[in-house]
Amino acid sequence: MSNVQNYIDENIKTFEKQLFELLRIPSVSTDSNRKGDVKKAAEFLIDQLKTIGLDKVTLHETPGHPIITAEKCPHDDQPTVLIYGHYDVQPSDPDELWETPAFEPTVKNGRVYARGASDDKGQSFTHIKSLEAYLKTGTELPVNVKLILEGEEEIGSPNLVPFIKANKDLLSCDMVLISDTAMFGEDQPSITYGLRGLAYMEIHITGPNRDLHSGVFGGAVENPANVLCEIIAKLKDEDGVVQVEGFYDDVEPMTPEMRDAYKALPHDDEAYKESLGLKALHGEKGYSSLERASARPTLDVNGLWSGYQGEGAKTVLPAKAGAKVSMRLVPDQDPDKIASLFKKHVESLAPDTVTVEVEAHHGGHPVVIDLDFYGLKAAAKAFGDIYDKEVLFSREGGSIPIVADFKKVLGVNSILMGFGLTKDALHSPNESFSLKDFHRGIKTSARFLEVLPDFVEQ
Ligand code: BES
Ligand code: ZN
């Protein structure tokens, strides 16, 4: 085994260079102009997987972006780990806020800055390099390993669910291993055992048949931008409680044990506030920041448009207004049900002076993973060994919708062993990933595969 760990130490600079090559490819899944780049990223990974010597390396075309699978399964009597990751990234905009270009990886203070550095190219690449360390040193893998990499996570994995349903044998496994979450703090290994779900909506408000002079018509004609603001203002009350009728009906209440577990986690509201440059924190009354950001459901405007956005002033009464709204969900909220409750609620708030249309985008189910699962225990052992610190277990507020589908379709738990940090600035300008965590992540992945057989339940 020390062979494997030594190989990682000796080759870390090469691994970094390869990661930077991947980060240079702008594989933005939501942007149709980038379709070729998403494919390029997939081909880069295919090449990597073939070079390190995995079996059955395959690029599967889909109606959207490709899915990659590969495997190395030398055992009949050992568990099979399916490693999942995504090679697509969020858009880089607003580009002017990046200190160095989003797709020119730049190293500063031990961190690489680039879109996808942490989410999820850097994190998922750790597993590829850990497999390389086994295969290139001729060390037999202690367990069976399969790999699935997708290019559509950031747009809700529309083609992955049908793919896993159609390829149950190819993907059959005992657990899924995912590095696409954050650690609880710097040098603090942590395993995420809960993720929120998502319902993503879009509101369109249409008023007059053209933009109007706001002096000539203002006062006599309803303004879609005003209506949009009024509707949005009614979606939450002053205590941060979502007003969509039925929104909380299926929410699993927090038990005293859950709340105690949250209290036991190291967290400092002052530092949190300062790190975000905020004057004050905000959220649902009666809950702590950590609870609000992971165990409670939310509603947030993600985008808003109407009227004149250019320099100076233009006196205009806009004909249209729109907003994108996301709701993060917790067990046992159902994304489809929440989407239809939202639609009904917004429509009920619409005055008859304008047309209000509500459309649902992608969604995802929330998940909570059983802490007794042996795979989680093995991951905690490996993570703790490499970071030389006891592992914390926490729930997180982000979503990886496919985790619920892995459970539903393949019947397996996922291990969320993330090496990122909140300060990695996922989805924001200047996303980054610590190269030290990249290195420790590769070592943790290798260690996990090594210790897993010791944790298998008889
Ligand atoms: N890596 C994130 C999810 C995440 C980040 C989970 C931090 C926990 C902590 C993932 O790539 C992501 O951003 N997912 C999207 C899913 C959506 C587009 C369906 C999200 O959460 O917005
Ligand atoms: Zn993401």
Coordinates of C-alpha atoms and ligand atoms in Angstrom, one line a residue:
M1 CA 0.0 0.0 0.0
S2 CA 2.8 2.4 0.7
N3 CA 3.6 2.0 -2.9
V4 CA 0.3 3.5 -3.8
Q5 CA 0.7 6.4 -1.4
N6 CA 4.3 7.0 -2.5
Y7 CA 3.2 7.0 -6.2
I8 CA 0.7 9.7 -5.3
D9 CA 3.3 11.8 -3.5
E10 CA 5.8 11.4 -6.3
N11 CA 3.4 12.2 -9.1
I12 CA 1.4 15.0 -7.6
K13 CA 2.9 17.7 -9.8
T14 CA 1.9 15.7 -12.9
F15 CA -1.6 15.2 -11.5
E16 CA -1.9 18.9 -11.0
K17 CA -0.9 19.7 -14.6
Q18 CA -3.4 17.2 -15.9
L19 CA -6.1 18.7 -13.7
F20 CA -5.2 22.2 -15.1
E21 CA -5.6 20.8 -18.6
L22 CA -9.1 19.7 -17.8
L23 CA -9.9 23.0 -16.1
R24 CA -8.9 24.8 -19.3
I25 CA -11.9 23.2 -21.1
P26 CA -15.0 25.4 -20.7
S27 CA -17.5 22.6 -20.3
V28 CA -20.5 24.7 -19.3
S29 CA -23.4 22.3 -19.7
T30 CA -26.2 24.9 -19.7
D31 CA -24.7 26.8 -22.6
S32 CA -25.5 25.3 -26.0
N33 CA -22.6 27.1 -27.5
R34 CA -20.3 25.1 -25.3
K35 CA -21.6 21.7 -26.4
G36 CA -18.3 21.0 -28.2
D37 CA -16.3 21.9 -25.1
V38 CA -18.4 19.6 -22.9
K39 CA -17.6 16.8 -25.4
K40 CA -13.9 17.8 -25.3
A41 CA -13.8 17.4 -21.5
A42 CA -15.5 14.0 -21.9
E43 CA -12.8 12.9 -24.4
F44 CA -10.0 14.2 -22.2
L45 CA -11.4 12.0 -19.4
I46 CA -11.8 9.0 -21.7
D47 CA -8.2 9.3 -22.6
Q48 CA -7.2 9.5 -19.0
L49 CA -9.2 6.4 -18.1
K50 CA -7.8 4.4 -21.0
T51 CA -4.2 5.5 -20.2
I52 CA -4.4 4.4 -16.6
G53 CA -5.7 1.0 -17.7
L54 CA -9.3 0.8 -16.6
D55 CA -11.5 -1.8 -18.4
K56 CA -14.6 -1.1 -20.5
V57 CA -13.9 2.6 -20.9
T58 CA -17.0 3.9 -22.8
L59 CA -18.4 7.2 -23.9
H60 CA -22.2 7.0 -24.1
E61 CA -23.8 9.6 -26.2
T62 CA -27.1 10.9 -24.9
P63 CA -29.7 13.4 -26.2
G64 CA -27.6 15.9 -24.1
H65 CA -24.0 15.6 -23.0
P66 CA -22.1 12.3 -22.9
I67 CA -21.9 9.9 -19.9
I68 CA -18.6 8.0 -19.3
T69 CA -18.4 4.6 -17.7
A70 CA -15.4 2.4 -16.9
E71 CA -14.5 -0.3 -14.4
K72 CA -11.9 -2.6 -12.9
C73 CA -13.6 -5.5 -11.1
P74 CA -11.0 -8.1 -10.2
H75 CA -13.0 -9.7 -7.3
D76 CA -15.9 -12.1 -6.8
D77 CA -15.9 -11.7 -3.1
Q78 CA -15.4 -8.0 -2.4
P79 CA -17.8 -5.1 -2.6
T80 CA -18.1 -2.9 -5.7
V81 CA -17.8 0.9 -5.4
L82 CA -19.3 3.0 -8.1
I83 CA -17.5 6.4 -8.2
Y84 CA -19.6 9.2 -9.5
G85 CA -18.5 12.7 -10.6
H86 CA -19.4 15.4 -13.0
Y87 CA -17.2 17.1 -15.5
D88 CA -19.6 19.9 -16.5
V89 CA -19.4 23.2 -14.8
Q90 CA -21.6 26.3 -14.1
P91 CA -21.3 29.3 -16.3
S92 CA -18.4 31.6 -15.3
D93 CA -20.4 34.9 -15.5
P94 CA -20.0 37.6 -14.3
D95 CA -16.6 37.3 -15.9
E96 CA -15.5 40.8 -15.0
L97 CA -15.5 39.8 -11.4
W98 CA -12.8 37.1 -11.9
E99 CA -9.3 38.2 -10.8
T100 CA -7.8 35.8 -13.3
P101 CA -9.8 34.3 -16.3
A102 CA -12.2 31.5 -15.3
F103 CA -10.8 29.0 -17.8
E104 CA -7.1 29.8 -17.3
P105 CA -6.2 27.9 -14.1
T106 CA -4.0 30.1 -12.0
V107 CA -2.2 29.0 -8.8
K108 CA -2.1 31.5 -5.9
N109 CA -1.3 30.7 -2.3
G110 CA -1.6 27.0 -2.8
R111 CA -5.0 27.1 -4.5
V112 CA -5.9 26.7 -8.1
Y113 CA -8.4 29.3 -9.4
A114 CA -10.7 28.2 -12.2
R115 CA -14.4 27.4 -12.8
G116 CA -14.8 23.8 -11.8
A117 CA -11.6 23.7 -9.8
S118 CA -13.6 22.4 -6.8
D119 CA -17.1 21.7 -8.3
D120 CA -16.4 19.1 -9.5
K121 CA -13.4 18.6 -11.8
G122 CA -10.8 18.9 -9.0
Q123 CA -12.7 16.8 -6.6
S124 CA -13.7 14.0 -9.0
F125 CA -10.2 13.8 -10.5
T126 CA -8.9 12.7 -7.1
H127 CA -10.5 9.3 -7.6
I128 CA -9.1 8.9 -11.1
K129 CA -5.6 9.6 -9.8
S130 CA -6.0 7.2 -6.9
L131 CA -7.0 4.5 -9.3
E132 CA -4.0 5.3 -11.4
A133 CA -1.8 4.9 -8.4
Y134 CA -3.1 1.3 -7.9
L135 CA -2.9 0.4 -11.5
K136 CA 0.5 1.9 -12.4
T137 CA 2.2 0.4 -9.3
G138 CA 0.7 -3.0 -10.1
T139 CA -1.1 -3.1 -6.8
E140 CA -4.3 -5.1 -7.0
L141 CA -7.3 -3.1 -6.2
P142 CA -8.7 -4.3 -2.8
V143 CA -12.3 -4.0 -4.1
N144 CA -14.1 -3.7 -7.4
V145 CA -14.4 -0.2 -8.8
K146 CA -16.8 1.2 -11.4
L147 CA -16.9 4.8 -12.6
I148 CA -19.6 7.0 -13.9
L149 CA -18.9 10.6 -14.9
E150 CA -21.6 12.8 -16.3
G151 CA -21.7 16.2 -18.1
E152 CA -25.1 17.4 -17.0
E153 CA -25.1 17.6 -13.2
E154 CA -25.3 21.4 -13.1
I155 CA -28.5 21.3 -15.2
G156 CA -30.2 18.6 -13.2
S157 CA -28.9 15.4 -14.7
P158 CA -31.8 15.0 -17.2
N159 CA -30.2 12.1 -19.1
L160 CA -28.6 10.3 -16.2
V161 CA -31.7 8.9 -14.6
P162 CA -32.9 7.2 -17.8
F163 CA -29.3 6.0 -18.3
I164 CA -29.0 4.3 -14.9
K165 CA -32.5 2.8 -15.3
A166 CA -31.4 1.3 -18.6
N167 CA -28.0 0.1 -17.4
K168 CA -28.6 -1.4 -14.0
D169 CA -26.3 -4.4 -14.6
L170 CA -23.5 -2.2 -15.9
L171 CA -23.7 0.0 -12.8
S172 CA -24.6 -2.7 -10.2
C173 CA -22.7 -1.9 -7.1
D174 CA -22.7 -1.9 -3.3
M175 CA -22.3 1.8 -2.8
V176 CA -21.6 5.0 -4.6
L177 CA -18.7 7.2 -3.7
I178 CA -19.0 10.9 -4.5
S179 CA -16.6 13.8 -3.9
D180 CA -18.7 16.9 -4.8
T181 CA -19.4 18.4 -1.4
A182 CA -17.6 20.6 1.2
M183 CA -15.7 19.8 4.3
F184 CA -16.9 21.4 7.5
G185 CA -13.8 23.6 7.7
E186 CA -10.2 23.7 6.8
D187 CA -8.3 20.6 7.7
Q188 CA -11.6 19.2 9.1
P189 CA -12.5 16.0 7.3
S190 CA -16.2 15.6 7.2
I191 CA -18.7 13.3 5.6
T192 CA -22.0 14.7 4.4
Y193 CA -25.0 12.5 5.3
G194 CA -27.7 14.8 4.0
L195 CA -28.4 17.0 0.9
R196 CA -31.3 19.2 0.2
G197 CA -33.6 18.6 -2.8
L198 CA -34.5 21.3 -5.3
A199 CA -37.5 22.7 -7.2
Y200 CA -36.5 25.3 -9.7
M201 CA -39.2 27.6 -11.2
E202 CA -39.5 30.5 -13.6
I203 CA -42.1 33.2 -13.6
H204 CA -43.1 35.3 -16.6
I205 CA -45.3 38.3 -16.4
T206 CA -46.6 40.0 -19.5
G207 CA -48.4 43.4 -19.6
P208 CA -48.9 45.8 -22.5
N209 CA -48.1 44.7 -26.1
R210 CA -44.9 46.9 -26.1
D211 CA -42.6 48.8 -23.7
L212 CA -44.3 52.1 -23.0
H213 CA -43.4 55.7 -22.1
S214 CA -43.6 55.7 -18.3
G215 CA -44.8 59.3 -18.3
V216 CA -47.5 58.9 -21.0
F217 CA -48.9 55.6 -19.7
G218 CA -47.6 55.2 -16.1
G219 CA -50.4 55.2 -13.7
A220 CA -53.0 54.0 -16.1
V221 CA -51.3 50.7 -17.1
E222 CA -50.2 48.0 -14.8
N223 CA -46.4 47.6 -14.7
P224 CA -45.2 43.9 -14.9
A225 CA -42.0 44.8 -13.0
N226 CA -44.1 46.2 -10.1
V227 CA -46.4 43.1 -10.1
L228 CA -43.4 40.8 -10.1
C229 CA -41.9 42.5 -7.0
E230 CA -45.3 42.4 -5.2
I231 CA -45.6 38.7 -5.9
I232 CA -42.1 37.9 -4.8
A233 CA -42.5 40.0 -1.7
K234 CA -45.5 37.8 -0.7
L235 CA -43.6 34.5 -1.1
K236 CA -42.0 34.8 2.4
D237 CA -43.1 36.7 5.5
E238 CA -40.9 38.8 7.8
D239 CA -39.9 35.8 9.8
G240 CA -38.5 34.1 6.7
V241 CA -41.4 31.6 6.6
V242 CA -42.3 30.5 3.1
Q243 CA -45.9 31.4 2.4
V244 CA -46.6 29.0 -0.5
E245 CA -49.7 27.1 0.7
G246 CA -48.8 23.5 1.7
F247 CA -45.0 24.1 1.5
Y248 CA -44.2 22.7 4.9
D249 CA -46.8 19.9 4.9
D250 CA -44.3 17.1 4.4
V251 CA -41.3 18.6 6.1
E252 CA -39.8 16.3 8.5
P253 CA -39.6 18.2 11.8
M254 CA -36.3 18.5 13.5
T255 CA -36.0 16.2 16.5
P256 CA -34.3 17.4 19.7
E257 CA -31.5 14.9 18.8
M258 CA -31.0 16.4 15.4
R259 CA -30.9 19.9 16.9
D260 CA -28.3 18.7 19.5
A261 CA -26.2 17.3 16.8
Y262 CA -26.2 20.6 15.0
K263 CA -25.3 22.4 18.2
A264 CA -22.3 20.1 18.7
L265 CA -20.8 21.2 15.3
P266 CA -18.1 23.8 15.5
H267 CA -19.6 27.0 14.0
D268 CA -19.1 30.6 14.6
D269 CA -21.8 33.0 13.3
E270 CA -19.6 36.0 13.6
A271 CA -16.8 34.5 11.4
Y272 CA -19.5 33.2 9.0
K273 CA -21.0 36.7 8.7
E274 CA -17.6 38.3 8.3
S275 CA -16.4 35.8 5.6
L276 CA -19.4 36.9 3.5
G277 CA -19.0 40.6 4.2
L278 CA -22.5 40.8 5.8
K279 CA -23.8 43.3 8.3
A280 CA -26.2 40.7 9.8
L281 CA -27.4 37.2 9.2
H282 CA -30.9 36.4 8.1
G283 CA -33.2 33.4 8.0
E284 CA -36.2 31.5 9.3
K285 CA -37.0 32.5 12.8
G286 CA -36.3 29.9 15.5
Y287 CA -33.4 28.2 13.7
S288 CA -29.7 28.5 13.7
S289 CA -27.6 29.4 10.6
L290 CA -26.5 25.8 10.1
E291 CA -30.0 24.5 10.5
R292 CA -31.3 27.2 8.1
A293 CA -28.7 26.3 5.5
S294 CA -29.2 22.6 5.5
A295 CA -32.0 21.1 7.5
R296 CA -34.8 23.7 6.6
P297 CA -36.4 24.3 3.3
T298 CA -35.9 27.7 1.6
L299 CA -37.1 29.9 -1.3
D300 CA -34.8 32.2 -3.1
V301 CA -34.9 34.4 -6.2
N302 CA -32.0 33.3 -8.4
G303 CA -32.5 35.8 -11.2
L304 CA -34.7 38.8 -12.0
W305 CA -35.2 40.8 -15.1
S306 CA -37.3 43.6 -16.5
G307 CA -37.0 47.1 -17.9
Y308 CA -33.9 49.1 -18.5
Q309 CA -30.6 47.8 -17.3
G310 CA -28.2 50.1 -19.1
E311 CA -26.3 53.1 -18.0
G312 CA -28.2 56.2 -16.9
A313 CA -32.0 56.5 -16.9
K314 CA -34.6 55.5 -19.4
T315 CA -38.2 56.3 -18.6
V316 CA -39.9 53.1 -19.6
L317 CA -42.8 51.0 -18.4
P318 CA -41.6 47.5 -19.3
A319 CA -43.9 45.1 -21.2
K320 CA -42.5 42.1 -19.5
A321 CA -40.8 40.9 -16.2
G322 CA -39.5 37.6 -15.1
A323 CA -37.8 35.8 -12.3
K324 CA -36.1 32.5 -11.6
V325 CA -36.9 31.1 -8.2
S326 CA -35.3 28.0 -6.5
M327 CA -36.6 26.2 -3.5
R328 CA -34.3 23.9 -1.6
L329 CA -36.2 21.0 -0.1
V330 CA -35.7 18.7 2.9
P331 CA -37.1 15.2 3.6
D332 CA -40.0 14.4 2.8
Q333 CA -40.8 17.2 0.4
D334 CA -41.4 16.1 -3.1
P335 CA -40.1 18.4 -5.9
D336 CA -43.0 17.8 -8.3
K337 CA -45.6 18.5 -5.6
I338 CA -43.7 21.6 -4.4
A339 CA -43.5 22.8 -8.0
S340 CA -47.2 22.5 -8.5
L341 CA -48.0 24.2 -5.1
F342 CA -45.7 27.1 -6.1
K343 CA -47.4 27.4 -9.5
K344 CA -50.8 27.5 -7.9
H345 CA -49.8 29.9 -5.3
V346 CA -48.1 32.4 -7.7
E347 CA -51.1 32.2 -10.0
S348 CA -53.4 33.0 -7.1
L349 CA -51.4 36.2 -6.4
A350 CA -51.6 37.4 -10.0
P351 CA -53.8 40.4 -10.7
D352 CA -56.0 40.2 -13.8
T353 CA -54.3 43.2 -15.3
V354 CA -51.3 41.1 -16.5
T355 CA -50.6 37.5 -17.6
V356 CA -48.6 35.4 -15.2
E357 CA -47.1 32.2 -16.4
V358 CA -45.2 29.8 -14.1
E359 CA -42.9 27.1 -15.5
A360 CA -41.0 24.3 -13.7
H361 CA -37.4 23.6 -14.5
H362 CA -35.4 20.6 -13.1
G363 CA -35.8 19.3 -9.6
G364 CA -34.3 16.8 -7.3
H365 CA -35.2 14.8 -4.2
P366 CA -33.6 15.5 -0.8
V367 CA -31.6 12.7 0.8
V368 CA -30.4 11.6 4.2
I369 CA -28.0 8.7 4.5
D370 CA -28.1 6.2 7.3
L371 CA -25.1 6.8 9.6
D372 CA -24.8 3.1 10.3
F373 CA -23.9 2.2 6.7
Y374 CA -20.6 0.4 6.7
G375 CA -19.3 2.3 3.7
L376 CA -19.6 5.5 5.6
K377 CA -17.6 4.0 8.5
A378 CA -14.9 3.0 6.1
A379 CA -14.8 6.4 4.5
A380 CA -14.6 8.0 7.9
K381 CA -11.6 5.8 8.8
A382 CA -9.8 6.6 5.6
F383 CA -10.5 10.3 5.7
G384 CA -9.5 10.5 9.4
D385 CA -6.3 8.6 8.7
I386 CA -5.1 10.9 5.9
Y387 CA -6.1 14.2 7.6
D388 CA -5.0 12.9 11.0
K389 CA -8.2 14.2 12.6
E390 CA -11.5 12.7 13.6
V391 CA -14.2 13.0 11.0
L392 CA -17.4 15.1 11.5
F393 CA -20.7 14.1 10.0
S394 CA -23.0 16.9 8.8
R395 CA -25.8 17.7 6.4
E396 CA -25.4 20.2 3.7
G397 CA -27.7 22.6 1.8
G398 CA -26.6 22.0 -1.8
S399 CA -28.1 19.3 -4.0
I400 CA -26.9 16.4 -6.0
P401 CA -30.1 15.1 -7.4
I402 CA -28.8 11.8 -8.6
V403 CA -28.0 10.6 -5.1
A404 CA -31.7 9.9 -4.5
D405 CA -32.0 8.1 -7.8
F406 CA -29.0 5.9 -7.0
K407 CA -30.9 4.8 -3.9
K408 CA -34.2 4.4 -5.8
V409 CA -33.0 2.7 -8.9
L410 CA -29.8 0.9 -7.9
G411 CA -30.8 0.4 -4.2
V412 CA -27.5 1.7 -2.9
N413 CA -26.3 4.4 -0.4
S414 CA -24.0 7.1 -1.5
I415 CA -20.9 8.2 0.5
L416 CA -20.4 11.9 0.2
M417 CA -16.8 12.3 0.9
G418 CA -16.1 15.9 -0.3
F419 CA -12.7 17.6 -0.2
G420 CA -14.0 21.1 -1.0
L421 CA -14.5 24.1 1.4
T422 CA -17.2 26.7 1.6
K423 CA -14.6 29.3 0.7
D424 CA -14.0 27.5 -2.7
A425 CA -16.7 29.9 -4.0
L426 CA -18.6 27.3 -6.0
H427 CA -20.8 28.8 -8.7
S428 CA -19.2 32.3 -7.9
P429 CA -16.5 34.2 -9.5
N430 CA -13.0 33.1 -8.5
E431 CA -13.8 29.5 -7.7
S432 CA -10.8 27.7 -6.3
F433 CA -9.6 24.5 -4.8
S434 CA -6.8 23.9 -2.4
L435 CA -4.0 21.9 -4.0
K436 CA -3.3 20.4 -0.6
D437 CA -6.8 19.0 -0.5
F438 CA -6.4 17.8 -4.0
H439 CA -3.4 15.8 -2.9
R440 CA -5.0 14.6 0.4
G441 CA -8.2 13.8 -1.5
I442 CA -6.3 11.4 -3.8
K443 CA -4.6 9.8 -0.8
T444 CA -8.0 9.5 1.0
S445 CA -9.6 7.9 -2.0
A446 CA -6.7 5.3 -2.2
R447 CA -6.9 4.7 1.5
F448 CA -10.7 4.2 1.4
L449 CA -10.4 1.5 -1.2
E450 CA -7.8 -0.1 1.0
V451 CA -9.8 -0.1 4.3
L452 CA -13.2 -0.9 2.8
P453 CA -12.8 -4.7 3.0
D454 CA -12.3 -4.5 6.8
F455 CA -15.7 -2.9 7.2
V456 CA -17.8 -5.3 5.1
E457 CA -20.6 -6.7 7.2
Q458 CA -20.6 -10.5 7.3
Ligands
BES1 N1 -21.3 20.2 -5.8 C1 -22.6 20.8 -5.9 C2 -23.5 20.4 -4.7 C3 -23.1 20.8 -3.3 C4 -22.2 21.8 -3.1 C5 -23.5 20.0 -2.3 C6 -21.8 22.0 -1.8 C7 -23.1 20.3 -1.0 C8 -22.2 21.3 -0.8 C9 -23.3 20.4 -7.2 O1 -22.5 20.4 -8.3 C10 -24.4 21.5 -7.4 O2 -24.1 22.6 -7.5 N2 -25.6 21.0 -7.6 C11 -26.6 21.9 -8.0 C12 -27.7 20.9 -8.4 C13 -28.8 21.6 -9.3 C14 -28.3 22.3 -10.5 C15 -29.8 20.5 -9.7 C16 -27.1 22.8 -6.9 O3 -27.0 22.4 -5.7 O4 -27.5 23.9 -7.2
ZN2 ZN -22.2 22.8 -8.7

